[in-house]
Amino acid sequence: MTKDTHLTFRQFMLQEYRKHDVSKDLIFLLEDIATACRTISHKIRSGAFSGTLGATEETNVQGETQKQLDVIANDQFMLHCANCSRVAALVSEELDNVVWLKDEAKAGDYIIYFDPLDGSSNLELNVSVGSIFSIVELKEPISDLTDASVLISGSEQICAGYSLYGPSTSLVVTTGHGVNGFTHLNGTGEFLLTFPDMQVPAETSEYAINASRQRFWEPPVARYVQECLAGEDGPRGRRFNMRWVASMVAEVHRILTRGGVFLYPQDSENADMGGRLRLLYEANPMGFIIEQAGGRASTGTQRIMNVNPDDLHQRVPVILGSRDEVDLIDAYHAEARKG
Ligand code: AFP
């Protein structure tokens, strides 16, 4: 691979500006986010030397122990996102409340939601982790700068993306005109377009679920997995493969690359919280990306991007990936509701 045969991130985004009128401010903001991701990638790769792979003594608002790199990654996102004068507010998995960067938020300003380091329990294992982000453009000014004023449905997103810190560092972005994947070229430091127009195949024979939670599953999910496990002799008439990385970014990247379905459903243990994964900075951006690549993203009962948020750190059930599989799991939920 050489630089000459691949568009740089900036070249690609300027094409998007010409073709789809993507705002230049959004392009500058995405370049700042790309810088944050490059820096986080470097800090993860050097974490074993700097002694930063382990935990802090703090817990975040979710009650989860923060890793040192969770804090470092959060600082990078805060620093680089604040660079854009159109950003009015930042919402992070690692922070209890909204950080307002302005005294008043105007129509056209951006709200950025992010999980700076998803899957951080994998850090010491040298297994892939990632950052996830979502951007909403305000249609109306906000006079009352409270946490409640950024509870905006995922259908309002104008951009979403993630960076995957794996054997190479990827940046995958949608601005609502398909999904494009870039790879960080060591040496020049640029993200180059390596996976244009990513598509989730409609059909798949691969699913991802934390099977250790089987005893808590609700009937539609138990039924779906049971039928996959039955293989050629079961109702699906074919074998299914299973994967579980415990890092949503890695699971979504696999689904964008070769198809599949990912489930973190509501179950009897997490029902009180509404599920496991967070709506604003995990489920919504991943839902937008998967839909833009031709897949579907559902809670089992509704489209994820149509969920009306009522809390900054709200959790939701997540079922996303190849369209036919998500349709089938939704149909099992509908049948279960009818009894
Ligand atoms: P962490 O960021 O706390 O490691 O959580 C990762 C995650 O939110 C998501 O990336 C995984 O799909 C899921 O949680 C893993 O959950 P399990 O611990 O049940 O495997």
mmCIF file of C-alpha atoms and ligand atoms in Angstrom:
data_model
loop_
_atom_site.group_PDB
_atom_site.id
_atom_site.type_symbol
_atom_site.label_atom_id
_atom_site.label_comp_id
_atom_site.label_asym_id
_atom_site.label_seq_id
_atom_site.Cartn_x
_atom_site.Cartn_y
_atom_site.Cartn_z
ATOM 1 C CA MET A 1 0.000 0.000 0.000
ATOM 2 C CA THR A 2 1.345 3.408 -0.848
ATOM 3 C CA LYS A 3 0.054 6.849 -0.192
ATOM 4 C CA ASP A 4 -0.169 7.494 -3.943
ATOM 5 C CA THR A 5 -2.971 4.994 -4.499
ATOM 6 C CA HIS A 6 -5.210 6.010 -1.617
ATOM 7 C CA LEU A 7 -6.996 9.278 -0.926
ATOM 8 C CA THR A 8 -6.052 10.971 2.322
ATOM 9 C CA PHE A 9 -8.842 11.629 4.820
ATOM 10 C CA ARG A 10 -8.807 15.330 3.900
ATOM 11 C CA GLN A 11 -8.915 14.637 0.130
ATOM 12 C CA PHE A 12 -11.847 12.292 0.646
ATOM 13 C CA MET A 13 -13.725 14.727 2.895
ATOM 14 C CA LEU A 14 -13.250 17.561 0.376
ATOM 15 C CA GLN A 15 -14.879 15.305 -2.219
ATOM 16 C CA GLU A 16 -17.770 14.826 0.208
ATOM 17 C CA TYR A 17 -17.983 18.619 0.553
ATOM 18 C CA ARG A 18 -18.279 18.979 -3.231
ATOM 19 C CA LYS A 19 -20.643 16.032 -3.759
ATOM 20 C CA HIS A 20 -22.862 16.273 -0.696
ATOM 21 C CA ASP A 21 -22.241 19.747 0.676
ATOM 22 C CA VAL A 22 -20.765 18.349 3.910
ATOM 23 C CA SER A 23 -19.921 21.427 5.975
ATOM 24 C CA LYS A 24 -16.289 22.530 6.094
ATOM 25 C CA ASP A 25 -16.602 23.033 9.865
ATOM 26 C CA LEU A 26 -17.594 19.378 10.166
ATOM 27 C CA ILE A 27 -14.561 18.392 8.080
ATOM 28 C CA PHE A 28 -12.251 20.416 10.367
ATOM 29 C CA LEU A 29 -13.896 18.855 13.419
ATOM 30 C CA LEU A 30 -13.426 15.357 11.985
ATOM 31 C CA GLU A 31 -9.766 16.123 11.369
ATOM 32 C CA ASP A 32 -9.460 17.124 15.044
ATOM 33 C CA ILE A 33 -11.186 13.893 16.081
ATOM 34 C CA ALA A 34 -8.800 11.958 13.802
ATOM 35 C CA THR A 35 -5.893 13.644 15.616
ATOM 36 C CA ALA A 36 -7.358 12.613 18.978
ATOM 37 C CA CYS A 37 -7.659 9.011 17.720
ATOM 38 C CA ARG A 38 -4.088 8.957 16.373
ATOM 39 C CA THR A 39 -2.824 10.188 19.722
ATOM 40 C CA ILE A 40 -4.916 7.673 21.681
ATOM 41 C CA SER A 41 -3.642 4.899 19.411
ATOM 42 C CA HIS A 42 -0.054 5.933 20.149
ATOM 43 C CA LYS A 43 -0.721 6.115 23.897
ATOM 44 C CA ILE A 44 -2.261 2.619 23.887
ATOM 45 C CA ARG A 45 0.674 1.185 21.932
ATOM 46 C CA SER A 46 3.138 2.721 24.382
ATOM 47 C CA GLY A 47 1.003 1.921 27.473
ATOM 48 C CA ALA A 48 3.142 -1.051 28.535
ATOM 49 C CA PHE A 49 6.200 1.243 28.686
ATOM 50 C CA SER A 50 4.497 4.149 30.437
ATOM 51 C CA GLY A 51 2.719 1.868 32.920
ATOM 52 C CA THR A 52 -0.731 3.171 31.917
ATOM 53 C CA LEU A 53 -2.518 -0.064 30.948
ATOM 54 C CA GLY A 54 -3.988 -0.592 34.410
ATOM 55 C CA ALA A 55 -6.800 0.873 36.501
ATOM 56 C CA THR A 56 -7.082 4.149 38.398
ATOM 57 C CA GLU A 57 -8.636 4.254 41.855
ATOM 58 C CA GLU A 58 -11.664 6.110 40.451
ATOM 59 C CA THR A 59 -15.021 4.866 39.180
ATOM 60 C CA ASN A 60 -17.005 6.628 36.469
ATOM 61 C CA VAL A 61 -20.676 7.602 36.570
ATOM 62 C CA GLN A 62 -21.589 4.046 35.514
ATOM 63 C CA GLY A 63 -19.858 2.711 38.640
ATOM 64 C CA GLU A 64 -17.158 1.090 36.476
ATOM 65 C CA THR A 65 -13.510 1.277 37.481
ATOM 66 C CA GLN A 66 -11.721 3.712 35.170
ATOM 67 C CA LYS A 67 -8.576 2.588 33.437
ATOM 68 C CA GLN A 68 -5.741 5.123 33.220
ATOM 69 C CA LEU A 69 -6.160 5.080 29.458
ATOM 70 C CA ASP A 70 -9.910 5.778 29.803
ATOM 71 C CA VAL A 71 -8.923 9.077 31.419
ATOM 72 C CA ILE A 72 -6.115 9.774 28.941
ATOM 73 C CA ALA A 73 -8.392 9.064 25.965
ATOM 74 C CA ASN A 74 -11.125 11.256 27.445
ATOM 75 C CA ASP A 75 -8.646 14.140 27.866
ATOM 76 C CA GLN A 76 -7.594 13.800 24.206
ATOM 77 C CA PHE A 77 -11.182 13.936 22.955
ATOM 78 C CA MET A 78 -11.936 16.953 25.163
ATOM 79 C CA LEU A 79 -8.817 18.786 24.024
ATOM 80 C CA HIS A 80 -9.226 18.238 20.276
ATOM 81 C CA CYS A 81 -13.037 18.574 20.048
ATOM 82 C CA ALA A 82 -12.907 21.903 21.903
ATOM 83 C CA ASN A 83 -10.816 23.248 19.005
ATOM 84 C CA CYS A 84 -13.863 23.693 16.758
ATOM 85 C CA SER A 85 -15.761 26.916 17.405
ATOM 86 C CA ARG A 86 -19.078 25.302 16.437
ATOM 87 C CA VAL A 87 -18.918 22.711 19.221
ATOM 88 C CA ALA A 88 -21.313 23.767 21.986
ATOM 89 C CA ALA A 89 -21.144 20.748 24.255
ATOM 90 C CA LEU A 90 -19.373 17.473 24.937
ATOM 91 C CA VAL A 91 -20.949 14.343 26.409
ATOM 92 C CA SER A 92 -18.579 11.573 27.470
ATOM 93 C CA GLU A 93 -19.025 8.120 28.966
ATOM 94 C CA GLU A 94 -16.345 9.122 31.457
ATOM 95 C CA LEU A 95 -18.002 12.339 32.700
ATOM 96 C CA ASP A 96 -21.069 12.609 34.918
ATOM 97 C CA ASN A 97 -22.460 15.726 33.225
ATOM 98 C CA VAL A 98 -22.456 17.647 29.959
ATOM 99 C CA VAL A 99 -19.452 19.938 29.456
ATOM 100 C CA TRP A 100 -20.709 23.189 27.926
ATOM 101 C CA LEU A 101 -18.122 25.078 25.919
ATOM 102 C CA LYS A 102 -20.324 28.120 25.285
ATOM 103 C CA ASP A 103 -22.589 30.411 27.272
ATOM 104 C CA GLU A 104 -25.305 29.962 24.692
ATOM 105 C CA ALA A 105 -25.852 27.274 22.071
ATOM 106 C CA LYS A 106 -26.945 28.500 18.638
ATOM 107 C CA ALA A 107 -28.791 26.662 15.864
ATOM 108 C CA GLY A 108 -26.074 25.001 13.753
ATOM 109 C CA ASP A 109 -23.805 24.320 16.751
ATOM 110 C CA TYR A 110 -22.606 20.776 17.331
ATOM 111 C CA ILE A 111 -23.047 18.450 20.298
ATOM 112 C CA ILE A 112 -20.484 15.631 20.399
ATOM 113 C CA TYR A 113 -21.169 12.394 22.256
ATOM 114 C CA PHE A 114 -18.270 9.976 22.724
ATOM 115 C CA ASP A 115 -17.015 6.867 24.402
ATOM 116 C CA PRO A 116 -13.288 7.683 24.414
ATOM 117 C CA LEU A 117 -12.131 4.106 25.024
ATOM 118 C CA ASP A 118 -14.639 1.323 24.522
ATOM 119 C CA GLY A 119 -13.712 -2.223 25.544
ATOM 120 C CA SER A 120 -11.027 -0.984 27.927
ATOM 121 C CA SER A 121 -11.231 -4.207 29.967
ATOM 122 C CA ASN A 122 -9.224 -5.657 27.039
ATOM 123 C CA LEU A 123 -6.285 -3.262 27.448
ATOM 124 C CA GLU A 124 -3.939 -5.453 29.511
ATOM 125 C CA LEU A 125 -4.675 -8.361 27.131
ATOM 126 C CA ASN A 126 -3.474 -6.461 24.046
ATOM 127 C CA VAL A 127 -6.872 -7.116 22.442
ATOM 128 C CA SER A 128 -8.544 -4.513 20.200
ATOM 129 C CA VAL A 129 -10.272 -1.508 21.783
ATOM 130 C CA GLY A 130 -11.747 1.607 20.176
ATOM 131 C CA SER A 131 -13.237 5.100 20.436
ATOM 132 C CA ILE A 132 -16.813 5.876 19.320
ATOM 133 C CA PHE A 133 -18.320 9.291 18.509
ATOM 134 C CA SER A 134 -21.578 10.830 17.385
ATOM 135 C CA ILE A 135 -22.285 14.403 16.238
ATOM 136 C CA VAL A 136 -25.644 16.190 16.306
ATOM 137 C CA GLU A 137 -26.217 19.624 14.771
ATOM 138 C CA LEU A 138 -28.672 21.753 16.730
ATOM 139 C CA LYS A 139 -31.744 22.764 14.736
ATOM 140 C CA GLU A 140 -32.823 25.287 17.377
ATOM 141 C CA PRO A 141 -30.815 27.395 19.816
ATOM 142 C CA ILE A 142 -30.721 26.152 23.403
ATOM 143 C CA SER A 143 -31.311 28.779 26.063
ATOM 144 C CA ASP A 144 -31.331 26.435 29.028
ATOM 145 C CA LEU A 145 -27.893 24.791 29.119
ATOM 146 C CA THR A 146 -28.711 21.705 31.183
ATOM 147 C CA ASP A 147 -27.998 17.991 30.757
ATOM 148 C CA ALA A 148 -31.595 17.503 29.605
ATOM 149 C CA SER A 149 -31.114 19.790 26.588
ATOM 150 C CA VAL A 150 -28.730 17.336 24.873
ATOM 151 C CA LEU A 151 -31.126 14.386 25.137
ATOM 152 C CA ILE A 152 -31.652 14.270 21.371
ATOM 153 C CA SER A 153 -32.746 11.213 19.384
ATOM 154 C CA GLY A 154 -30.156 9.365 17.265
ATOM 155 C CA SER A 155 -32.148 10.145 14.122
ATOM 156 C CA GLU A 156 -30.750 13.714 14.402
ATOM 157 C CA GLN A 157 -27.125 12.576 14.021
ATOM 158 C CA ILE A 158 -25.280 14.189 11.106
ATOM 159 C CA CYS A 159 -22.099 12.167 11.586
ATOM 160 C CA ALA A 160 -20.853 9.131 13.503
ATOM 161 C CA GLY A 161 -17.669 7.137 13.556
ATOM 162 C CA TYR A 162 -15.226 5.028 15.451
ATOM 163 C CA SER A 163 -11.532 4.361 15.577
ATOM 164 C CA LEU A 164 -10.401 0.771 16.119
ATOM 165 C CA TYR A 165 -7.030 0.275 17.810
ATOM 166 C CA GLY A 166 -6.098 -3.185 16.558
ATOM 167 C CA PRO A 167 -3.158 -4.555 14.582
ATOM 168 C CA SER A 168 -3.633 -1.334 12.595
ATOM 169 C CA THR A 169 -5.603 1.778 13.536
ATOM 170 C CA SER A 170 -8.806 2.278 11.558
ATOM 171 C CA LEU A 171 -11.078 5.295 11.320
ATOM 172 C CA VAL A 172 -14.592 4.555 10.049
ATOM 173 C CA VAL A 173 -16.939 7.471 9.399
ATOM 174 C CA THR A 174 -20.369 8.253 8.057
ATOM 175 C CA THR A 175 -21.786 11.712 7.334
ATOM 176 C CA GLY A 176 -25.028 10.156 6.109
ATOM 177 C CA HIS A 177 -23.698 9.298 2.625
ATOM 178 C CA GLY A 178 -22.480 5.741 3.160
ATOM 179 C CA VAL A 179 -19.654 4.441 5.323
ATOM 180 C CA ASN A 180 -15.966 4.769 4.546
ATOM 181 C CA GLY A 181 -12.986 3.211 6.299
ATOM 182 C CA PHE A 182 -9.501 4.693 6.589
ATOM 183 C CA THR A 183 -6.280 3.118 7.862
ATOM 184 C CA HIS A 184 -3.546 4.990 9.684
ATOM 185 C CA LEU A 185 -0.305 4.824 7.725
ATOM 186 C CA ASN A 186 2.569 4.637 10.187
ATOM 187 C CA GLY A 187 5.291 7.004 9.167
ATOM 188 C CA THR A 188 3.309 9.743 7.459
ATOM 189 C CA GLY A 189 0.680 9.701 10.200
ATOM 190 C CA GLU A 190 -2.173 10.086 7.706
ATOM 191 C CA PHE A 191 -5.443 8.206 7.560
ATOM 192 C CA LEU A 192 -5.813 6.858 4.012
ATOM 193 C CA LEU A 193 -9.018 5.598 2.398
ATOM 194 C CA THR A 194 -8.659 1.810 2.347
ATOM 195 C CA PHE A 195 -12.262 0.574 2.671
ATOM 196 C CA PRO A 196 -14.555 2.760 0.524
ATOM 197 C CA ASP A 197 -18.322 2.313 0.695
ATOM 198 C CA MET A 198 -18.430 -0.391 3.348
ATOM 199 C CA GLN A 199 -21.521 -2.608 3.151
ATOM 200 C CA VAL A 200 -23.030 -5.099 5.581
ATOM 201 C CA PRO A 201 -24.191 -8.157 3.617
ATOM 202 C CA ALA A 202 -27.938 -8.782 4.137
ATOM 203 C CA GLU A 203 -27.344 -12.444 4.973
ATOM 204 C CA THR A 204 -24.879 -13.942 7.418
ATOM 205 C CA SER A 205 -24.012 -17.130 9.265
ATOM 206 C CA GLU A 206 -22.169 -15.497 12.158
ATOM 207 C CA TYR A 207 -23.456 -14.012 15.414
ATOM 208 C CA ALA A 208 -21.879 -12.408 18.466
ATOM 209 C CA ILE A 209 -23.327 -12.580 21.972
ATOM 210 C CA ASN A 210 -21.931 -13.015 25.483
ATOM 211 C CA ALA A 211 -23.123 -16.610 25.900
ATOM 212 C CA SER A 212 -22.190 -16.656 29.596
ATOM 213 C CA ARG A 213 -25.414 -14.689 30.142
ATOM 214 C CA GLN A 214 -27.597 -17.409 28.603
ATOM 215 C CA ARG A 215 -29.486 -18.113 31.839
ATOM 216 C CA PHE A 216 -30.704 -14.482 31.876
ATOM 217 C CA TRP A 217 -31.835 -14.301 28.222
ATOM 218 C CA GLU A 218 -35.406 -13.522 27.271
ATOM 219 C CA PRO A 219 -37.257 -16.113 25.123
ATOM 220 C CA PRO A 220 -36.807 -14.416 21.680
ATOM 221 C CA VAL A 221 -33.005 -14.231 22.101
ATOM 222 C CA ALA A 222 -32.771 -17.755 23.536
ATOM 223 C CA ARG A 223 -34.829 -19.017 20.587
ATOM 224 C CA TYR A 224 -32.663 -17.228 17.999
ATOM 225 C CA VAL A 225 -29.374 -18.564 19.437
ATOM 226 C CA GLN A 226 -30.810 -22.068 19.914
ATOM 227 C CA GLU A 227 -31.824 -22.167 16.254
ATOM 228 C CA CYS A 228 -28.361 -21.002 15.138
ATOM 229 C CA LEU A 229 -26.730 -23.659 17.315
ATOM 230 C CA ALA A 230 -28.915 -26.378 15.785
ATOM 231 C CA GLY A 231 -26.953 -26.056 12.520
ATOM 232 C CA GLU A 232 -27.873 -27.965 9.350
ATOM 233 C CA ASP A 233 -30.565 -30.021 11.092
ATOM 234 C CA GLY A 234 -32.261 -27.049 12.736
ATOM 235 C CA PRO A 235 -34.829 -24.582 11.377
ATOM 236 C CA ARG A 236 -32.076 -22.374 9.854
ATOM 237 C CA GLY A 237 -30.762 -25.312 7.794
ATOM 238 C CA ARG A 238 -27.135 -24.205 8.037
ATOM 239 C CA ARG A 239 -24.240 -23.846 10.457
ATOM 240 C CA PHE A 240 -23.554 -20.609 12.306
ATOM 241 C CA ASN A 241 -20.234 -19.397 13.661
ATOM 242 C CA MET A 242 -19.929 -17.385 16.895
ATOM 243 C CA ARG A 243 -17.521 -14.632 18.037
ATOM 244 C CA TRP A 244 -17.248 -12.502 21.179
ATOM 245 C CA VAL A 245 -14.445 -9.931 21.572
ATOM 246 C CA ALA A 246 -16.041 -7.947 24.454
ATOM 247 C CA SER A 247 -15.188 -4.817 22.497
ATOM 248 C CA MET A 248 -18.137 -3.434 20.544
ATOM 249 C CA VAL A 249 -15.917 -1.511 18.131
ATOM 250 C CA ALA A 250 -14.143 -4.707 17.085
ATOM 251 C CA GLU A 251 -17.486 -6.545 16.706
ATOM 252 C CA VAL A 252 -18.975 -3.770 14.546
ATOM 253 C CA HIS A 253 -15.833 -3.603 12.418
ATOM 254 C CA ARG A 254 -16.049 -7.345 11.786
ATOM 255 C CA ILE A 255 -19.724 -7.001 10.802
ATOM 256 C CA LEU A 256 -18.897 -4.132 8.403
ATOM 257 C CA THR A 257 -16.144 -6.265 6.892
ATOM 258 C CA ARG A 258 -17.756 -9.684 6.504
ATOM 259 C CA GLY A 259 -21.301 -9.437 7.892
ATOM 260 C CA GLY A 260 -22.825 -10.855 11.045
ATOM 261 C CA VAL A 261 -25.132 -9.862 13.856
ATOM 262 C CA PHE A 262 -24.221 -8.478 17.284
ATOM 263 C CA LEU A 263 -26.514 -8.817 20.277
ATOM 264 C CA TYR A 264 -26.293 -7.210 23.696
ATOM 265 C CA PRO A 265 -29.957 -7.682 24.548
ATOM 266 C CA GLN A 266 -31.939 -6.723 27.569
ATOM 267 C CA ASP A 267 -32.014 -9.740 29.887
ATOM 268 C CA SER A 268 -33.427 -10.547 33.314
ATOM 269 C CA GLU A 269 -30.281 -9.302 35.046
ATOM 270 C CA ASN A 270 -29.769 -5.971 33.235
ATOM 271 C CA ALA A 271 -33.485 -5.174 32.677
ATOM 272 C CA ASP A 272 -33.586 -2.711 35.591
ATOM 273 C CA MET A 273 -30.891 -0.647 33.842
ATOM 274 C CA GLY A 274 -32.581 -1.013 30.435
ATOM 275 C CA GLY A 275 -29.750 -3.118 28.949
ATOM 276 C CA ARG A 276 -25.958 -2.918 29.016
ATOM 277 C CA LEU A 277 -24.754 -0.569 26.278
ATOM 278 C CA ARG A 278 -25.190 3.182 26.378
ATOM 279 C CA LEU A 279 -27.579 4.868 23.938
ATOM 280 C CA LEU A 280 -26.023 8.258 23.199
ATOM 281 C CA TYR A 281 -22.377 7.341 22.634
ATOM 282 C CA GLU A 282 -22.446 3.611 21.805
ATOM 283 C CA ALA A 283 -25.761 2.411 20.356
ATOM 284 C CA ASN A 284 -26.747 5.543 18.382
ATOM 285 C CA PRO A 285 -23.440 6.038 16.517
ATOM 286 C CA MET A 286 -23.065 2.334 15.793
ATOM 287 C CA GLY A 287 -26.707 2.178 14.710
ATOM 288 C CA PHE A 288 -26.189 5.090 12.286
ATOM 289 C CA ILE A 289 -23.058 3.484 10.819
ATOM 290 C CA ILE A 290 -24.684 0.060 10.426
ATOM 291 C CA GLU A 291 -27.792 1.530 8.771
ATOM 292 C CA GLN A 292 -25.666 3.634 6.417
ATOM 293 C CA ALA A 293 -23.907 0.394 5.396
ATOM 294 C CA GLY A 294 -27.235 -1.292 4.581
ATOM 295 C CA GLY A 295 -27.726 -3.125 7.886
ATOM 296 C CA ARG A 296 -30.249 -2.644 10.707
ATOM 297 C CA ALA A 297 -29.971 -1.630 14.350
ATOM 298 C CA SER A 298 -32.817 -2.439 16.728
ATOM 299 C CA THR A 299 -33.592 -2.780 20.430
ATOM 300 C CA GLY A 300 -35.731 -5.808 19.537
ATOM 301 C CA THR A 301 -38.834 -3.649 19.693
ATOM 302 C CA GLN A 302 -37.855 -0.453 17.868
ATOM 303 C CA ARG A 303 -35.179 1.182 15.718
ATOM 304 C CA ILE A 304 -32.346 2.271 18.025
ATOM 305 C CA MET A 305 -32.140 5.718 16.421
ATOM 306 C CA ASN A 306 -35.827 6.346 17.237
ATOM 307 C CA VAL A 307 -35.387 5.839 20.991
ATOM 308 C CA ASN A 308 -36.107 9.102 22.813
ATOM 309 C CA PRO A 309 -33.332 9.519 25.372
ATOM 310 C CA ASP A 310 -34.313 10.387 28.926
ATOM 311 C CA ASP A 311 -30.901 10.210 30.556
ATOM 312 C CA LEU A 312 -27.361 11.124 29.513
ATOM 313 C CA HIS A 313 -26.013 7.673 30.320
ATOM 314 C CA GLN A 314 -29.152 5.729 29.409
ATOM 315 C CA ARG A 315 -28.697 2.091 28.425
ATOM 316 C CA VAL A 316 -30.546 0.218 25.694
ATOM 317 C CA PRO A 317 -30.734 -3.307 24.303
ATOM 318 C CA VAL A 318 -28.680 -3.530 21.083
ATOM 319 C CA ILE A 319 -29.212 -5.918 18.167
ATOM 320 C CA LEU A 320 -27.419 -4.803 15.018
ATOM 321 C CA GLY A 321 -25.888 -6.072 11.809
ATOM 322 C CA SER A 322 -27.057 -7.978 8.748
ATOM 323 C CA ARG A 323 -30.567 -6.912 7.840
ATOM 324 C CA ASP A 324 -32.184 -10.358 7.506
ATOM 325 C CA GLU A 325 -30.952 -11.538 10.906
ATOM 326 C CA VAL A 326 -32.053 -8.377 12.736
ATOM 327 C CA ASP A 327 -35.448 -8.670 11.006
ATOM 328 C CA LEU A 328 -35.736 -12.259 12.223
ATOM 329 C CA ILE A 329 -34.813 -11.400 15.824
ATOM 330 C CA ASP A 330 -37.318 -8.514 15.758
ATOM 331 C CA ALA A 331 -39.970 -10.934 14.454
ATOM 332 C CA TYR A 332 -39.242 -13.304 17.374
ATOM 333 C CA HIS A 333 -39.668 -10.385 19.789
ATOM 334 C CA ALA A 334 -42.979 -9.459 18.125
ATOM 335 C CA GLU A 335 -44.202 -13.067 18.339
ATOM 336 C CA ALA A 336 -43.209 -13.248 22.020
ATOM 337 C CA ARG A 337 -45.150 -10.037 22.737
ATOM 338 C CA LYS A 338 -48.238 -11.573 21.128
ATOM 339 C CA GLY A 339 -47.742 -14.639 23.328
HETATM 340 P P1 AFP B 1 -15.859 -1.763 28.707
HETATM 341 O O1 AFP B 1 -15.578 -0.505 27.933
HETATM 342 O O2 AFP B 1 -16.241 -1.480 30.121
HETATM 343 O O3 AFP B 1 -14.769 -2.785 28.588
HETATM 344 O O4 AFP B 1 -17.196 -2.380 28.083
HETATM 345 C C1 AFP B 1 -17.221 -2.782 26.761
HETATM 346 C C2 AFP B 1 -18.614 -2.890 26.302
HETATM 347 O O5 AFP B 1 -19.317 -1.707 26.571
HETATM 348 C C3 AFP B 1 -18.724 -3.249 24.827
HETATM 349 O O6 AFP B 1 -17.687 -2.757 24.061
HETATM 350 C C4 AFP B 1 -18.794 -4.751 24.816
HETATM 351 O O7 AFP B 1 -19.553 -5.257 23.762
HETATM 352 C C5 AFP B 1 -19.434 -5.087 26.133
HETATM 353 O O8 AFP B 1 -19.254 -3.949 26.988
HETATM 354 C C6 AFP B 1 -18.798 -6.299 26.744
HETATM 355 O O9 AFP B 1 -19.592 -6.743 27.798
HETATM 356 P P2 AFP B 1 -19.263 -8.094 28.612
HETATM 357 O O10 AFP B 1 -18.435 -7.657 29.773
HETATM 358 O O11 AFP B 1 -20.608 -8.604 29.025
HETATM 359 O O12 AFP B 1 -18.532 -9.058 27.733
#
